[in-house]
JSON list of C-alpha atoms in Angstrom, two decimals:
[
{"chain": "A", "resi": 1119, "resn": "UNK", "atom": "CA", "xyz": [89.75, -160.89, 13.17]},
{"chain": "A", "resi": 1120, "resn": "UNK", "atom": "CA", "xyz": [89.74, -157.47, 14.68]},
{"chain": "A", "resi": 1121, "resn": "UNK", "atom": "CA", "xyz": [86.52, -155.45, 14.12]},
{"chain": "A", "resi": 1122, "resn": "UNK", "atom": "CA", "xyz": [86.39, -151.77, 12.73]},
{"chain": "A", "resi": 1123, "resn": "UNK", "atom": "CA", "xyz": [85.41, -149.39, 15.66]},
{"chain": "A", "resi": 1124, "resn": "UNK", "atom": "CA", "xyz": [82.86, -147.36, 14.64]},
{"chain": "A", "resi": 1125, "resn": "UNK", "atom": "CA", "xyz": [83.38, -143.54, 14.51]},
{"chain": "A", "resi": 1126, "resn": "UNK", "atom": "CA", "xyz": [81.14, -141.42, 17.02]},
{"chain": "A", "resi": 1127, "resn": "UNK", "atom": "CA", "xyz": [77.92, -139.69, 15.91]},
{"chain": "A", "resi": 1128, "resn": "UNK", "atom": "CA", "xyz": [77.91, -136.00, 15.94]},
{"chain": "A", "resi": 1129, "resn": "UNK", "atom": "CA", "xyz": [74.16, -135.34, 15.50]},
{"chain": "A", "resi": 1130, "resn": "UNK", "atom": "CA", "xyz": [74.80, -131.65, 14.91]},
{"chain": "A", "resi": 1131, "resn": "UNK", "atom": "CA", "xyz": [76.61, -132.50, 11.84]},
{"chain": "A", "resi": 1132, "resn": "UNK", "atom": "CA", "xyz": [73.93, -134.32, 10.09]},
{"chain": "A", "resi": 1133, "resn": "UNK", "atom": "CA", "xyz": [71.41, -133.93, 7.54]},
{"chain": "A", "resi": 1134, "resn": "UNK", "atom": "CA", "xyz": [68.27, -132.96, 8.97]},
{"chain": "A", "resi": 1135, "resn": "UNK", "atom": "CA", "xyz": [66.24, -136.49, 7.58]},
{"chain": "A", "resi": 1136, "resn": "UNK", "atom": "CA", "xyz": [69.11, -138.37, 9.19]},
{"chain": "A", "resi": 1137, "resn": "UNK", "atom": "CA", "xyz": [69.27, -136.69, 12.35]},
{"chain": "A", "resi": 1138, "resn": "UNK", "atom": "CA", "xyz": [65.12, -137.39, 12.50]},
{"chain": "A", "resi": 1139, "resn": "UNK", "atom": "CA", "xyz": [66.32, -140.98, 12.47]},
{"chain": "A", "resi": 1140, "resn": "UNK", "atom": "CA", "xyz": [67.94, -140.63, 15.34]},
{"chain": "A", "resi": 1141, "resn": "UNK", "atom": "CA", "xyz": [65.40, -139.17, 17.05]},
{"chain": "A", "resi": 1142, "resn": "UNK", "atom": "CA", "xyz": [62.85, -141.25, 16.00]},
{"chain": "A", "resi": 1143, "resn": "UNK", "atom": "CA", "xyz": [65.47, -144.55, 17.18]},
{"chain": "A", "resi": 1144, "resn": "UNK", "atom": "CA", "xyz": [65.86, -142.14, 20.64]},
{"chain": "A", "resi": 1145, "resn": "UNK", "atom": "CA", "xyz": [62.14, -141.95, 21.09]},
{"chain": "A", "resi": 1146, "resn": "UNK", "atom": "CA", "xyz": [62.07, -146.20, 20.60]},
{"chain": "A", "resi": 1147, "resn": "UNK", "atom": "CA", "xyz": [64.38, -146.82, 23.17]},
{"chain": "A", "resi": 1148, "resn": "UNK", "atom": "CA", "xyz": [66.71, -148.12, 20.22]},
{"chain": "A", "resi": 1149, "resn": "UNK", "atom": "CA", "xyz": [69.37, -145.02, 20.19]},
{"chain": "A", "resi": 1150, "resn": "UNK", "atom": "CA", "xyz": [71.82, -147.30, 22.13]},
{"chain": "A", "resi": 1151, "resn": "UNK", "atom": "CA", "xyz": [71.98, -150.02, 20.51]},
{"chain": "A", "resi": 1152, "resn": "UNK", "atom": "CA", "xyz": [72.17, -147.93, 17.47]},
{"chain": "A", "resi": 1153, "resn": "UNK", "atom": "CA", "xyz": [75.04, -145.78, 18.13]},
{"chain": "A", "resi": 1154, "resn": "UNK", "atom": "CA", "xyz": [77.16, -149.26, 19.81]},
{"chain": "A", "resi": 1155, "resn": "UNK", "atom": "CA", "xyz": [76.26, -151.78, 17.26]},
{"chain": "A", "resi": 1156, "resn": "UNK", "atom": "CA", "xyz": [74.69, -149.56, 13.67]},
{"chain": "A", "resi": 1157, "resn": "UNK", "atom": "CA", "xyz": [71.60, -150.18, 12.06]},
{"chain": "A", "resi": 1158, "resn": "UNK", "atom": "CA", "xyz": [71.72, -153.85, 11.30]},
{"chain": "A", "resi": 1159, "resn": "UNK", "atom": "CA", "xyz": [71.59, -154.74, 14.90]},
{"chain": "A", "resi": 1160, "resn": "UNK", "atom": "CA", "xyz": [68.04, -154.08, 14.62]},
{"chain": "A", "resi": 1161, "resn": "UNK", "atom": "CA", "xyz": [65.16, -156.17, 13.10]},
{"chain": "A", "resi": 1162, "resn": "UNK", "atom": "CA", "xyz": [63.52, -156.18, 10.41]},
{"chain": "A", "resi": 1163, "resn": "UNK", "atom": "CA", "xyz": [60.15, -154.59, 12.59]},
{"chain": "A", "resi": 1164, "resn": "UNK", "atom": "CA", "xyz": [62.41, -152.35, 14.64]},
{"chain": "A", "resi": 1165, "resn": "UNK", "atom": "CA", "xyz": [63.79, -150.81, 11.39]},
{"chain": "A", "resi": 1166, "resn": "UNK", "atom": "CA", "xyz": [60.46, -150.41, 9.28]},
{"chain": "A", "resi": 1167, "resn": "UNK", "atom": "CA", "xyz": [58.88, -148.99, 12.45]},
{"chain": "A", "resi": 1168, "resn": "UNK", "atom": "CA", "xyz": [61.65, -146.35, 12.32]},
{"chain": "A", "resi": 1169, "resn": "UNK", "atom": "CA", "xyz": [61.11, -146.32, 8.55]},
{"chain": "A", "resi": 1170, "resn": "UNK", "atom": "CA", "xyz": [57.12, -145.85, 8.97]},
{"chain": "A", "resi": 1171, "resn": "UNK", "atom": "CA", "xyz": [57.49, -143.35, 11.63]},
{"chain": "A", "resi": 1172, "resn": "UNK", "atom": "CA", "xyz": [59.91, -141.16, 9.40]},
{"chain": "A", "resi": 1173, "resn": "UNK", "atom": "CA", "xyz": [57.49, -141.65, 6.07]},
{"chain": "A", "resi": 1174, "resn": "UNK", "atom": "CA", "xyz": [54.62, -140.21, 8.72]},
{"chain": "A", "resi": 1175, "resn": "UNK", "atom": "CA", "xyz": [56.45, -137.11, 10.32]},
{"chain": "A", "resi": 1176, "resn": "UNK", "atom": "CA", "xyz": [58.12, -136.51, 6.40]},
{"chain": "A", "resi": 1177, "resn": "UNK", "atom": "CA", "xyz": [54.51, -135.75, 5.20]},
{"chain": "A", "resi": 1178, "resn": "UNK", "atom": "CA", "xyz": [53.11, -134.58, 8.02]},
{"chain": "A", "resi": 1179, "resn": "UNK", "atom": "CA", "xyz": [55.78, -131.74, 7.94]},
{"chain": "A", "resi": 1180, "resn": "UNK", "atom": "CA", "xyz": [54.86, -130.99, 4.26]},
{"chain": "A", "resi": 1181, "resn": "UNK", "atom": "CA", "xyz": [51.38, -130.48, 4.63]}
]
């Protein structure tokens, strides 16, 4: 079975919340893995701590 290949990221081409998810992964040391395997080839406490980070900066930005 032959797998899809993923199409690159252009991170100048994404929404501005998304792109922050990047970032945030980037920051983690997760970016890699990310960008060669997607999101599910994290965990379940590698993705929430991306998720809680996001939530934090989100609010932070609209106080």
């Amino acid at each position: 079975m032959s797998r899809k290949k993923e199409k690159a990221i252009d991170l100048a081409k994404i929404e501005p919340e998304e792109k922050l998810k990047y970032e945030i992964a980037e920051e983690l040391g997760l970016l890699d893995r990310v960008l060669e395997n997607g999101w599910k080839s994290l965990s379940s406490k590698e993705t929430g701590r991306i998720g809680g980070l996001l939530n934090k900066r989100k609010h932070h930005a609209e106080s």
